[in-house]
C-alpha positions as a printed NumPy array, in Angstrom:
array([[ -35.161, -170.297,  -91.167],
       [ -38.361, -170.006,  -92.36 ],
       [ -39.913, -172.332,  -92.998],
       [ -38.668, -173.71 ,  -89.291],
       [ -40.49 , -170.863,  -87.646],
       [ -43.782, -171.68 ,  -90.213],
       [ -44.127, -175.151,  -88.656],
       [ -42.738, -174.025,  -85.101],
       [ -46.031, -171.921,  -85.639],
       [ -48.241, -174.604,  -87.108],
       [ -47.326, -177.285,  -83.873],
       [ -47.976, -174.725,  -81.383],
       [ -51.148, -174.089,  -82.852],
       [ -52.466, -176.934,  -83.876],
       [ -54.949, -179.2  ,  -81.807],
       [ -56.065, -182.871,  -82.232],
       [ -59.515, -182.924,  -81.915],
       [ -60.073, -179.716,  -84.353],
       [ -57.401, -180.028,  -86.803],
       [ -57.09 , -184.134,  -87.232],
       [ -60.48 , -183.707,  -89.925],
       [ -58.765, -182.078,  -91.915],
       [ -55.583, -182.455,  -92.129],
       [ -56.383, -186.979,  -92.232],
       [ -58.848, -187.896,  -93.907],
       [ -59.671, -189.172,  -97.475],
       [ -58.119, -187.007, -100.265],
       [ -55.21 , -185.321,  -98.034],
       [ -54.413, -188.723,  -95.528],
       [ -53.454, -189.889,  -99.669],
       [ -51.792, -187.126, -100.401],
       [ -50.075, -187.034,  -97.801],
       [ -49.315, -191.26 ,  -97.698],
       [ -48.025, -190.757, -100.883],
       [ -45.867, -187.624, -100.78 ],
       [ -44.226, -189.814,  -97.652],
       [ -43.409, -192.855, -100.111],
       [ -42.043, -190.689, -103.065],
       [ -39.823, -188.939, -100.122],
       [ -38.809, -192.372,  -99.189],
       [ -38.126, -192.866, -102.724],
       [ -36.022, -190.561, -103.094],
       [ -34.309, -190.923,  -99.75 ],
       [ -33.413, -194.673, -100.871],
       [ -32.042, -193.703, -103.401],
       [ -30.04 , -191.21 , -102.369],
       [ -28.021, -193.719,  -99.899],
       [ -27.777, -196.157, -102.124],
       [ -25.785, -193.493, -104.521],
       [ -23.905, -192.512, -101.59 ],
       [ -23.106, -196.007, -100.681],
       [ -21.887, -196.51 , -104.379],
       [ -20.178, -193.562, -103.961],
       [ -18.583, -194.294, -100.912],
       [ -17.206, -198.29 , -102.529],
       [ -15.518, -196.16 , -105.589],
       [ -13.67 , -194.093, -103.392],
       [ -12.2  , -197.179, -101.338],
       [ -11.978, -199.792, -104.475],
       [  -9.223, -195.682, -105.865],
       [  -7.267, -195.556, -102.844],
       [  -7.514, -198.986, -102.563],
       [  -6.132, -199.662, -105.888],
       [  -3.558, -196.237, -105.709],
       [  -2.657, -198.583, -102.673],
       [  -3.394, -196.006,  -99.652],
       [  -1.746, -198.501,  -96.968],
       [  -5.608, -198.104,  -94.767],
       [  -8.964, -196.309,  -97.101],
       [ -11.364, -196.828,  -94.365],
       [  -9.502, -194.45 ,  -92.376],
       [  -9.183, -192.167,  -94.737],
       [ -12.649, -192.581,  -95.727],
       [ -14.307, -191.044,  -92.799],
       [ -10.947, -187.973,  -92.506],
       [ -12.122, -186.555,  -96.172],
       [ -16.241, -187.83 ,  -94.874],
       [ -17.504, -188.475,  -91.665],
       [ -21.018, -189.31 ,  -92.912],
       [ -20.71 , -191.947,  -94.874],
       [ -19.578, -193.842,  -91.796],
       [ -22.798, -192.314,  -90.597],
       [ -24.737, -194.263,  -92.767],
       [ -26.95 , -198.075,  -91.897]])
């Protein structure tokens, strides 16, 4: 909540003409690009792990003879169904 308030204040006070050079030049830009790339890699890794977990659960349900493993997966964890 504190971070959201800080970000909201930052965005309200941000002036493109005044602040862009500070945030989008030289080393500051390179740092932001590296941070974004690292975040993307972490997100991809998490997404892959979640898909693997989803498949493991589905296989376990199939092995146990569950009549409708996909419906059970949706019931247990609807977030899995939101994966791209």
